[in-house]
Coordinates of C-alpha atoms and ligand atoms in Angstrom, one line a residue:
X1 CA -13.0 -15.4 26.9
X2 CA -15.7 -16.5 24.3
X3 CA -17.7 -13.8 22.6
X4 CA -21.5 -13.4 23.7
X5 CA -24.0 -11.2 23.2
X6 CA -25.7 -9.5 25.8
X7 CA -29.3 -9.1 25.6
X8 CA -32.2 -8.2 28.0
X9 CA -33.0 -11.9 28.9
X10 CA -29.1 -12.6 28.9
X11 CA -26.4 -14.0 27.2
X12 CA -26.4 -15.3 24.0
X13 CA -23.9 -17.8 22.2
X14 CA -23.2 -17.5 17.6
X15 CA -23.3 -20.8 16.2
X16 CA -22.0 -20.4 12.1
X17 CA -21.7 -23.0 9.8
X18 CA -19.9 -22.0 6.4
X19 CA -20.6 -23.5 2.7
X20 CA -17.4 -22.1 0.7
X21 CA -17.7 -22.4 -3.2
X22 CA -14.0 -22.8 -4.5
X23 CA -13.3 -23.3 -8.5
X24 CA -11.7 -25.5 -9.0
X25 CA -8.3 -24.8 -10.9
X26 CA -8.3 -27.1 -14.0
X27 CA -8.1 -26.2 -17.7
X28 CA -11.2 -27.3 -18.8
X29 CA -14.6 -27.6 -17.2
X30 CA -16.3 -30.3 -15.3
X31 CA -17.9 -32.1 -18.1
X32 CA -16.6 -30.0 -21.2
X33 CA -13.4 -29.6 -22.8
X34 CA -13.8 -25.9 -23.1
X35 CA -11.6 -23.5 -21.8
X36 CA -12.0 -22.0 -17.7
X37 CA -9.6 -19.0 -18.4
X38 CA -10.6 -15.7 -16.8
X39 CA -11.7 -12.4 -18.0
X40 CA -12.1 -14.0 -21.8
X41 CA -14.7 -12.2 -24.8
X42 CA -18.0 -13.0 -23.2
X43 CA -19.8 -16.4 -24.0
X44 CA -16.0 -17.1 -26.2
X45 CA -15.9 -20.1 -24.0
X46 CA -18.8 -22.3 -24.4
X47 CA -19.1 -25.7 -25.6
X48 CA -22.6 -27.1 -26.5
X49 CA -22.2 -29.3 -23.4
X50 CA -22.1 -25.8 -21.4
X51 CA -25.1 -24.6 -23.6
X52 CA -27.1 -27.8 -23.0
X53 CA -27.9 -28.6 -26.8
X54 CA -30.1 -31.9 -26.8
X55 CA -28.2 -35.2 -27.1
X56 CA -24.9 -33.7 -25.6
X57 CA -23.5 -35.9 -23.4
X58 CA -21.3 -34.9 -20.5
X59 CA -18.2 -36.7 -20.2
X60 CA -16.0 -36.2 -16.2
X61 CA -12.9 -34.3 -16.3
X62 CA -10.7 -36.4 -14.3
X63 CA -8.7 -33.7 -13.3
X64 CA -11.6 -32.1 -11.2
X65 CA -11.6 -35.2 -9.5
X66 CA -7.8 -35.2 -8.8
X67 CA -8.3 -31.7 -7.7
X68 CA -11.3 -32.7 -5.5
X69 CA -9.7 -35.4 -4.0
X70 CA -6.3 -33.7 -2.9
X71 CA -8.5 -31.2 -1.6
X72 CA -10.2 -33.7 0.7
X73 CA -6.8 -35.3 1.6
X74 CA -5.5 -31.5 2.7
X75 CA -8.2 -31.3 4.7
X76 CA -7.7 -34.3 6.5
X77 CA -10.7 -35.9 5.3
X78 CA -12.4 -39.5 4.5
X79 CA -12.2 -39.6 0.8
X80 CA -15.0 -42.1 -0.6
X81 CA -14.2 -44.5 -3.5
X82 CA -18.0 -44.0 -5.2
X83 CA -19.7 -41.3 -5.1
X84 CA -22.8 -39.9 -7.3
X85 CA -23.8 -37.2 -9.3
X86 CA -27.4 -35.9 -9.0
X87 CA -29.2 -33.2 -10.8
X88 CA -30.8 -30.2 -9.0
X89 CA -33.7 -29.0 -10.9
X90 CA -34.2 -25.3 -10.9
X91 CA -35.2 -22.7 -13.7
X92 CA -32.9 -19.5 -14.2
X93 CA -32.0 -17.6 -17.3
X94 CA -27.7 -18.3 -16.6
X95 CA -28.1 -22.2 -16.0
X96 CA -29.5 -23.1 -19.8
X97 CA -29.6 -27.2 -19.1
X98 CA -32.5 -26.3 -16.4
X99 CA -30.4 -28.2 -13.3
X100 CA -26.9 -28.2 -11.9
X101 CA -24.8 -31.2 -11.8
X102 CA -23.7 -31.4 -8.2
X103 CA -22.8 -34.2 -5.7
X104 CA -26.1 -34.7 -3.3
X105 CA -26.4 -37.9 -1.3
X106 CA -23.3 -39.2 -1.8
X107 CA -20.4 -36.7 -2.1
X108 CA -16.6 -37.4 -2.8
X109 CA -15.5 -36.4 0.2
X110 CA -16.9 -36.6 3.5
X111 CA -15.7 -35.5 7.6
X112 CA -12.5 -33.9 7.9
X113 CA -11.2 -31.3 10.0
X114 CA -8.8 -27.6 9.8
X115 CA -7.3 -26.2 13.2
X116 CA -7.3 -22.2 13.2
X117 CA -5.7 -20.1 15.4
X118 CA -6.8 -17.0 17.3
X119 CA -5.7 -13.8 18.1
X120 CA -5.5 -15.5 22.0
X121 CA -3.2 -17.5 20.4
X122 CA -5.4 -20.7 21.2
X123 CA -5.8 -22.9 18.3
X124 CA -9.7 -24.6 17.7
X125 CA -10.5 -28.0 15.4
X126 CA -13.5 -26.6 13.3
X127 CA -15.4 -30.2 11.8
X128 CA -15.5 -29.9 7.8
X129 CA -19.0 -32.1 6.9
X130 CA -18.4 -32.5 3.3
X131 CA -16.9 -31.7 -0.5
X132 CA -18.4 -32.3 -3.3
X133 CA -17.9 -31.2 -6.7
X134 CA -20.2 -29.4 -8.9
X135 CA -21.2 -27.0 -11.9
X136 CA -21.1 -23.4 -11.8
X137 CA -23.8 -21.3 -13.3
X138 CA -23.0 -18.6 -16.2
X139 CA -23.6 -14.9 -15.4
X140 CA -25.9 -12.6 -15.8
X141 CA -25.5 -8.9 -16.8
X142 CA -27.6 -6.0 -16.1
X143 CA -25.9 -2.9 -16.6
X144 CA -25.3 -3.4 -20.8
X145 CA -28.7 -2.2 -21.8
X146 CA -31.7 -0.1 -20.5
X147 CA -33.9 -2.8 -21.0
X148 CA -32.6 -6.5 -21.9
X149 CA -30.4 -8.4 -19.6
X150 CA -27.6 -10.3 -21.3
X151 CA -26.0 -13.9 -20.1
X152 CA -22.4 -14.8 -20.7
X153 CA -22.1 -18.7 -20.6
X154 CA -18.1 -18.6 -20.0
X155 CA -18.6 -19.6 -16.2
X156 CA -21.6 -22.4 -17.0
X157 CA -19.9 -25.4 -16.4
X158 CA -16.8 -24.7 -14.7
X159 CA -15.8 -27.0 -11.8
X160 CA -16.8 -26.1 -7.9
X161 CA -16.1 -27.4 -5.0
X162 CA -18.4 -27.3 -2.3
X163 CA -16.6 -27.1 1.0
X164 CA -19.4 -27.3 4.1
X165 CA -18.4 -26.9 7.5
X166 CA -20.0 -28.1 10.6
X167 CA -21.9 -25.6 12.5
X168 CA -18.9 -25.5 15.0
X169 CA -17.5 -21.7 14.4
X170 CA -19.1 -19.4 17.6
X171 CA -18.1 -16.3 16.7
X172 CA -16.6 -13.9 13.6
X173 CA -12.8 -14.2 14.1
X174 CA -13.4 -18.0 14.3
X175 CA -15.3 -17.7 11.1
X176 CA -12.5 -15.3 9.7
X177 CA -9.6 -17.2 10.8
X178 CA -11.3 -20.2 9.1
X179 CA -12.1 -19.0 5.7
X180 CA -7.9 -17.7 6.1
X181 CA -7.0 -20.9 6.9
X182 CA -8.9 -23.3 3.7
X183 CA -7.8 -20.6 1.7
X184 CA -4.2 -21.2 2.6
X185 CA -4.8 -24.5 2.5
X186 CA -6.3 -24.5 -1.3
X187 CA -3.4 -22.3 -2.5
X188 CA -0.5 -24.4 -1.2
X189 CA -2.4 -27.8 -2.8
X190 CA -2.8 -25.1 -6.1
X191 CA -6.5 -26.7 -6.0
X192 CA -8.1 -22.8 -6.2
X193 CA -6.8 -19.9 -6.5
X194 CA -8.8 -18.4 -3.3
X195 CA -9.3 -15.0 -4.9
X196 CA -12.4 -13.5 -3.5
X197 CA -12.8 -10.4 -5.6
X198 CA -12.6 -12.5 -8.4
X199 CA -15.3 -15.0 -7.1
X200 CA -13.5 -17.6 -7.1
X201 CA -13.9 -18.5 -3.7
X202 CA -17.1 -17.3 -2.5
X203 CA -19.0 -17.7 1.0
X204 CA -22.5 -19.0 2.5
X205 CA -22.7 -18.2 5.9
X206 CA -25.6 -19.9 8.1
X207 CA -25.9 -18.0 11.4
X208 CA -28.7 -18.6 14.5
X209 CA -28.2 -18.1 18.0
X210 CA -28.9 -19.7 21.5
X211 CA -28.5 -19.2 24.8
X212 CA -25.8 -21.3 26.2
X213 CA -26.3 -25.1 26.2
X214 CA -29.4 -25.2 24.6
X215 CA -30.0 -26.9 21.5
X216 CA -29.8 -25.5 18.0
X217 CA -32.0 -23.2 17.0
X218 CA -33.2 -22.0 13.4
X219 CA -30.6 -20.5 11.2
X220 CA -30.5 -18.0 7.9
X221 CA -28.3 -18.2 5.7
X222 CA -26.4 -15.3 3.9
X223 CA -25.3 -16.0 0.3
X224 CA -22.5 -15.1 -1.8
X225 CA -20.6 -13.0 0.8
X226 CA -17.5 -11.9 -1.4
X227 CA -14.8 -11.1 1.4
X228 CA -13.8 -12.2 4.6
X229 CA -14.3 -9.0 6.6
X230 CA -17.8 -8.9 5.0
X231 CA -18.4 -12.6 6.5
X232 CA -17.2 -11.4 9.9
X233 CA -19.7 -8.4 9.3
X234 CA -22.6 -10.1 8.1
X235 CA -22.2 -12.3 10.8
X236 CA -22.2 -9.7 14.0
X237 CA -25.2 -8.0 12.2
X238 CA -27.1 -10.7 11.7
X239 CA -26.8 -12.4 15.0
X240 CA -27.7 -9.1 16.5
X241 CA -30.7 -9.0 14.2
X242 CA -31.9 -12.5 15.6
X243 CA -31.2 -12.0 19.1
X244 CA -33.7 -8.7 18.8
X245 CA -36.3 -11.1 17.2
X246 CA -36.3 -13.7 19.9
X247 CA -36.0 -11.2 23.1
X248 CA -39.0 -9.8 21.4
X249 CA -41.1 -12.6 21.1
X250 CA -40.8 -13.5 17.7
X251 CA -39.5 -16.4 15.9
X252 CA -36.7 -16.5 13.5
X253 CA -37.8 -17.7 9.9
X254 CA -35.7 -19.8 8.2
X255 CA -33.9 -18.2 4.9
X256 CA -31.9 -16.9 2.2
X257 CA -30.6 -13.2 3.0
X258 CA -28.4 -11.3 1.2
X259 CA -25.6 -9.4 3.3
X260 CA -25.2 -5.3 2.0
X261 CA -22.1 -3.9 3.0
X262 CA -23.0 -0.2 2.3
X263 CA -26.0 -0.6 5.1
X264 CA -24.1 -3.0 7.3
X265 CA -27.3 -5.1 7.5
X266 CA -28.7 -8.0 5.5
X267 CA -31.9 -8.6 4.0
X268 CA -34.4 -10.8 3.0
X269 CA -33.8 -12.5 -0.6
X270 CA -36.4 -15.5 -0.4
X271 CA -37.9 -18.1 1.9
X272 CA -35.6 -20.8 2.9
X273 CA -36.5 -23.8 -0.2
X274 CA -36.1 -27.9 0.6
X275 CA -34.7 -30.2 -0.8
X276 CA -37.5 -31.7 -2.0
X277 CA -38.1 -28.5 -4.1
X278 CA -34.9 -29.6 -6.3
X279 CA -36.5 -32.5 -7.2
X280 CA -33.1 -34.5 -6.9
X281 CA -32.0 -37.6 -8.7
X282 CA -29.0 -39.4 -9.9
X283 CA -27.8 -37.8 -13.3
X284 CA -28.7 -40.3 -15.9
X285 CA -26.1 -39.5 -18.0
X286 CA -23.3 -39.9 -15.8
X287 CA -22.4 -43.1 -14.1
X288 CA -21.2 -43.7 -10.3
X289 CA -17.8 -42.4 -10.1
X290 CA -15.7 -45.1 -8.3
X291 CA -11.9 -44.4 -7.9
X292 CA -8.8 -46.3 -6.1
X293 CA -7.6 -46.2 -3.1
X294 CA -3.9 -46.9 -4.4
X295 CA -5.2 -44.2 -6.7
X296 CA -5.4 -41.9 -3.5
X297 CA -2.8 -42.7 -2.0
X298 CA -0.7 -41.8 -4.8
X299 CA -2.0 -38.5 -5.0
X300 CA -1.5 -38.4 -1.0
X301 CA 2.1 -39.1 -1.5
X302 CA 2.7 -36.3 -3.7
X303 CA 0.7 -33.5 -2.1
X304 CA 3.1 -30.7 -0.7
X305 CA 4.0 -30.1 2.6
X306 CA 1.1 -27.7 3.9
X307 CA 1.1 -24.7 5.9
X308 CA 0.6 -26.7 9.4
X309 CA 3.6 -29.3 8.8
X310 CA 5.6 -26.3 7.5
X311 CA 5.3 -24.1 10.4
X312 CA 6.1 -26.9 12.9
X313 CA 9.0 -27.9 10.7
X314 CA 9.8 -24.3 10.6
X315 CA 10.2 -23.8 14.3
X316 CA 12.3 -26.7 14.9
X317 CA 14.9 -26.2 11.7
X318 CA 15.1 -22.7 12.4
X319 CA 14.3 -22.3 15.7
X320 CA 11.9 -19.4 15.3
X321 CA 8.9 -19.0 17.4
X322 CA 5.8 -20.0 16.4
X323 CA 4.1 -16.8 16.0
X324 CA 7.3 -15.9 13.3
X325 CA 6.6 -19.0 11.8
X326 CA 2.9 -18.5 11.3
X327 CA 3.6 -15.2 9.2
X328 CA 6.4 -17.1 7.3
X329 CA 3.7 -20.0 5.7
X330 CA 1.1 -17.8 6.0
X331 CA 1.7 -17.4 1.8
X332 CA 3.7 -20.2 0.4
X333 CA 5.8 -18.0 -2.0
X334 CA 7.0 -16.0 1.6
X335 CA 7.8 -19.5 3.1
X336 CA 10.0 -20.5 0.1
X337 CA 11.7 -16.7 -0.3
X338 CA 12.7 -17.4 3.9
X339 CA 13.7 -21.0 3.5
X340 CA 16.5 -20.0 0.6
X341 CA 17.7 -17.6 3.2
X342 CA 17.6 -19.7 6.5
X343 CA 19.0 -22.6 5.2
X344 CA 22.2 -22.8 6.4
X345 CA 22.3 -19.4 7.9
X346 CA 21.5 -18.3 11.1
X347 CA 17.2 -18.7 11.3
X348 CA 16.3 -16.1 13.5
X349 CA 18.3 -13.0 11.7
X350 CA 16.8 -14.2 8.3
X351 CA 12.9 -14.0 10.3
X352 CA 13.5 -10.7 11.3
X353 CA 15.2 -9.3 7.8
X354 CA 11.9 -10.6 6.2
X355 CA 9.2 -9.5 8.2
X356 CA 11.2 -6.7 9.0
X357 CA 13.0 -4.6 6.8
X358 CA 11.9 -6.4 3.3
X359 CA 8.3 -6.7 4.3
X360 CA 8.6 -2.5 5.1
X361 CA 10.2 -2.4 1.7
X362 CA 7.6 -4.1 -0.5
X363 CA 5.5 -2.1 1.4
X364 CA 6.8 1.2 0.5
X365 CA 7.3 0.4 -2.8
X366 CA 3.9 -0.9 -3.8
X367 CA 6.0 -4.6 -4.7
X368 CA 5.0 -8.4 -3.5
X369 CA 7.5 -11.4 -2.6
X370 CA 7.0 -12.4 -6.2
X371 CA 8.1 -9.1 -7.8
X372 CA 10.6 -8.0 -4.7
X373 CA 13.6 -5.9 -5.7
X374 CA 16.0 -8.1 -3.5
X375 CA 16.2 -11.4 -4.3
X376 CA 16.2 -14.1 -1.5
X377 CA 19.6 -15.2 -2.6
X378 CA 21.1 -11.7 -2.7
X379 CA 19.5 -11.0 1.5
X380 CA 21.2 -14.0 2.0
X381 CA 24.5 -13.1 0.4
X382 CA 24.3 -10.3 2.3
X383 CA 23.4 -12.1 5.7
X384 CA 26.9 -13.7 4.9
X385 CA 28.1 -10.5 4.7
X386 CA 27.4 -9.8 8.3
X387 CA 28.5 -13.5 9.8
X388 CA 31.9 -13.3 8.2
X389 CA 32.5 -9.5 9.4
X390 CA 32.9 -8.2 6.4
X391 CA 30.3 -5.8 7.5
X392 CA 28.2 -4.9 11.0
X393 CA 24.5 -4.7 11.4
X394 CA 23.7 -0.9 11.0
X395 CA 26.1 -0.9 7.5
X396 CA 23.6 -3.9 6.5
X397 CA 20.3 -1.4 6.7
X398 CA 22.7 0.9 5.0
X399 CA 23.3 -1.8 2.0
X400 CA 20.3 -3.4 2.4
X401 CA 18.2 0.2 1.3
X402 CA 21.1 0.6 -1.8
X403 CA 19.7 -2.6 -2.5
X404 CA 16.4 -2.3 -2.8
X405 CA 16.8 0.8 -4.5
X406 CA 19.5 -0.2 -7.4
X407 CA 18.5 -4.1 -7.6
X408 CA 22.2 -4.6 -7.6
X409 CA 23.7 -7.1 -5.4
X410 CA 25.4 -6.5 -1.9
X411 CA 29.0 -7.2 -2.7
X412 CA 29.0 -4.8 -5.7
X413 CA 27.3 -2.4 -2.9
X414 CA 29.6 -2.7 -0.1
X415 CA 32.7 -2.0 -2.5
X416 CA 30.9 0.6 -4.1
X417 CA 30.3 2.6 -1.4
X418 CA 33.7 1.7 0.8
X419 CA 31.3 0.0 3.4
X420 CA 33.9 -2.7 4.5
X421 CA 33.8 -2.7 8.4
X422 CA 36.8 -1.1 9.5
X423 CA 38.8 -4.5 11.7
X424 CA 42.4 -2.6 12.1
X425 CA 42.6 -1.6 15.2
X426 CA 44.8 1.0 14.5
X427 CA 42.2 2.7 12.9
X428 CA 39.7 2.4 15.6
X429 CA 42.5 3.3 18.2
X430 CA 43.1 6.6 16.5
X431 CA 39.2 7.4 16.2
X432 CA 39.2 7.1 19.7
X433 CA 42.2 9.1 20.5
X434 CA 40.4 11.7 18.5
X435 CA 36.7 11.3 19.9
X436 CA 38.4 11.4 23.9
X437 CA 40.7 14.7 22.5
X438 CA 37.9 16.7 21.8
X439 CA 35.4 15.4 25.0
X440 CA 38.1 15.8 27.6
X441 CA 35.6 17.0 29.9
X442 CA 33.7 13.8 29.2
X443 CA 36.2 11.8 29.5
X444 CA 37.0 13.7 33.3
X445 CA 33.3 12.5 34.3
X446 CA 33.4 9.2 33.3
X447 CA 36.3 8.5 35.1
X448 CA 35.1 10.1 37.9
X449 CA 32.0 7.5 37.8
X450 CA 29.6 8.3 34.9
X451 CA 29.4 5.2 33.9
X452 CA 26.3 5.5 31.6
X453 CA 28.6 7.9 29.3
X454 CA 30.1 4.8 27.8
X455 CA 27.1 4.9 25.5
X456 CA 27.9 8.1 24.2
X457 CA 31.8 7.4 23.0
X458 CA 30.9 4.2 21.5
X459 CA 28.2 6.7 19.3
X460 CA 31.2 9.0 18.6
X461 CA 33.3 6.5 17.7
X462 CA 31.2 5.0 15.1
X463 CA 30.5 8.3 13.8
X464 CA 34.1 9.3 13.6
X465 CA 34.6 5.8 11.3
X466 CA 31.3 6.4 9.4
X467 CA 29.6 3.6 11.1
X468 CA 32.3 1.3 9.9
X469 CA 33.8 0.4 12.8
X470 CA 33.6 -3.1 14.3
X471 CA 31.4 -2.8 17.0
X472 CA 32.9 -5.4 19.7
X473 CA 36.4 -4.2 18.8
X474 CA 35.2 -0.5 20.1
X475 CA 33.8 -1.9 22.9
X476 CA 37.3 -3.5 23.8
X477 CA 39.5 -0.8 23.0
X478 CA 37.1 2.1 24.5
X479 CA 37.0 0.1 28.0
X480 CA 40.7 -0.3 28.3
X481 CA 41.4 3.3 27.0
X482 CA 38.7 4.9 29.0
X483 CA 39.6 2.9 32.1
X484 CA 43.4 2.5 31.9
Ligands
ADP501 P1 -28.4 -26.8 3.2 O1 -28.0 -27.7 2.0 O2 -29.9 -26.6 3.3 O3 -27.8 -25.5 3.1 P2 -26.8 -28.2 5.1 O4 -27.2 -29.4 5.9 O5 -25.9 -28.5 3.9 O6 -28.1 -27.5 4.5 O7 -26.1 -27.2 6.1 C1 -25.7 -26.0 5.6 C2 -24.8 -25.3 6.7 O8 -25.6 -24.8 7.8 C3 -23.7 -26.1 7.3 O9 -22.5 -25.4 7.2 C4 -24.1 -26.3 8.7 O10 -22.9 -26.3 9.6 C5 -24.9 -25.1 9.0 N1 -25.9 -25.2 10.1 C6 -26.7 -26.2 10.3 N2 -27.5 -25.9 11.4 C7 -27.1 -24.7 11.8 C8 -27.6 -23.8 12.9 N3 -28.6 -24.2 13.7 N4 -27.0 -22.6 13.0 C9 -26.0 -22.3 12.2 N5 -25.5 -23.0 11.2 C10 -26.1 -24.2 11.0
MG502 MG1 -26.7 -24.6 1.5

């Protein structure tokens, strides 16, 4: 069922396009060897490129453009061999050169396409229009002094990519499970390091509304929304906000709001500006950049397998179900900790000992995949543990928890603690003499056709051995004491 919007004149239909700025992960900046390291002494990372001292000439970091370009090949997208930079004239106190450096007419990569998946569990193509690369501005900082405003420079310069979808997303999980999905996408290619909080991937969301199969009409567009539930927010508020405008009579304007989270509403920031107002032209200091194709297709050769071709590849190796899969490569470092357990072991066990039991201990104990107390080759020691009998499935929780807790490995554990599952059946024999000795009367009603008290002697029996026992061996023996 799609999501509408019910007004008083009927139903009306979302239409989002996003513009995702993603830094690019490189050492140095787009057109200055300086440094792009995080959190550093403010304006400790400037060249006079960044600072836009006459003469300075910028000079391409050509591993933007690898970045750039693997980017477009994860994305399934045309890569194009020349493409232009262009200046974008503007006046603001962090941007001291008085324009950014960005890709205009002719981008580096054009039409490509990522597949989400809903909660329905249908999975939608949403059209990608464009990347191109460009500056980032420095920042400015208000809250140092009562009066003056200071600028830190450290950000001026560093590489973006400009990731613009078509206006194909119709409602907010679409828009959420999009923004999940490039991010994956960029972390697995190591092209951007997706965080949000940090701004280094940060949304433009354009929103209008129309009532269905009409043409477009006019859109706003929210700036600079830092997280994805604050997309999927700003979205339902502001659709809302435009349906009330045109059910009233009244036209939407076209322009820049700004989304506040504490009001769950957004707000005017300034009239929508054209393109014309950037006064755009080729960057006269930087010529055409024309690459290879046998260039790309070198870097296409080498990009990793990404999360689609994993989880595919995952089903079919392990034979898990897709929905297990998807929470596997949902974060590549969880697909590699699974893949050193399931290889060679039985697939299914190792999903459900991941997303299960370890997942519930990082969890508990405030730790990732990265810094987990089990290792994946100590789980899977101890998923050997359970295929070769040496102990059953409810002694594993048992080891597995001992493990978690003391970091030491499951062999040490299991001889530790005496956990070897008990196999001789003279043992188990005896247990059960002892278990039917003391529920005789039991014993009387299941014989005389209370079947369902099986159950209860296999639970004694395990109890008697300390949950040692070898589960299908009880079985056997029970029946043909019980019954004989
Ligand atoms: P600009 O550079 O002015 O922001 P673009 O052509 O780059 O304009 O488009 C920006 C974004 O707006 C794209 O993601 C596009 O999908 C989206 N968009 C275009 N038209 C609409 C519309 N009518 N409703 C919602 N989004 C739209
Ligand atoms: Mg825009």
């Amino acid at each position: 069922m799609s999501y509408v919007i019910e007004g008083k004149t009927g139903s009306w239909e979302i239409v989002v396009g996003l513009e995702v700025h993603a830094q690019v992960v490189s050492k140095s900046k787009l057109f200055s060897g300086a440094s792009t390291t995080f959190g550093a002494e403010p304006n400790s990372q400037v060249s006079l490129i960044d600072a836009a001292f006459p003469g300075m000439l910028p000079v391409i970091n050509k591993e933007c453009v690898v970045q750039a370009v693997r980017t477009g090949l994860g994305l399934n997208a045309r890569i194009n061999l020349e493409s232009r930079f262009d200046r974008k004239n503007y006046f603001y106190a962090d941007l001291p050169q008085g324009y950014q450096i960005s890709q205009f007419a002719h981008p580096i990569v054009g039409e490509g396409t990522i597949e989400i998946e809903l909660s329905s569990g249908e999975t939608r193509k949403i059209g990608i229009t464009r990347l191109h690369m460009e500056q980032d501005a420095g920042k400015l900082i208000h809250d140092q002094d009562p009066t003056k405003s200071m600028v830190d420079l450290n950000r001026a310069g560093v590489a973006l990519m400009e990731i613009v979808s078509e206006p194909d997303i119709r409602e907010p999980e679409e828009a959420g499970a999009y923004l999940r999905k490039l991010r994956q996408i960029l972390r697995y290619l190591g092209t951007c390091d997706g965080n949000m909080e940090e701004g280094s991937m940060r949304a433009d969301v354009n929103v209008s509304v129309r009532k269905a199969g009409e043409p477009f009409r006019t859109r706003c567009e929210i700036k600079n929304v830092n997280s994805i539930r604050f997309v999927m927010q700003a979205i339902e508020v502001e659709a809302a906000r435009q349906v009330e405008i045109w059910e009233n009579g009244g036209e939407v304007d076209q322009e820049t709001r700004l989304f506040d989270a504490a009001r769950g509403e957004t707000r005017t920031m300034r009239s929508k500006e054209d393109a014309h107002d950037y006064r755009y032209f080729p960057d006269p200091d930087l010529l055409p950049l024309v690459i290879e194709q046998g260039w790309v297709d070198a870097l296409k050769a080498a990009l990793p397998e990404l999360p689609d071709a994993k989880r595919t590849r995952f089903q079919s190796d392990y034979g898990i179900p897709f929905y297990d899969a998807g929470v596997l490569v949902a974060e590549q470092s969880v697909a590699d900790f699974y893949e050193t357990i399931a290889k060679g072991r039985d697939g299914k066990l190792a999903v459900s000992w991941v997303t299960g039991d370890l997942f519930a201990a990082l969890n508990r104990t405030g730790k990732t995949i990265e810094t987990s107390p089990v290792s994946a080759e100590a789980l899977g020691k101890m998923l050997d543990l359970i295929a070769d009998g040496t102990i059953n499935g409810k002694i594993a929780k048992e080891v597995f928890e001992d493990m978690v807790e003391t970091g030491e490995g499951p062999d040490a554990i299991v001889e530790k603690k005496g956990l070897r599952q008990v196999t001789d059946t003279g043992v188990i024999d005896a247990a059960i003499d002892a278990v039917m000795a003391k529920n005789a009367d039991k014993v009387t009603e299941y014989r005389s056709g209370k079947d369902k008290l099986f159950g209860f002697f296999v639970g004694q029996v395990m109890k008697e051995t300390k949950g040692k026992a070898n589960p299908a061996l009880v079985n056997d023996a029970l029946k043909a004491k019980l019954d004989g």
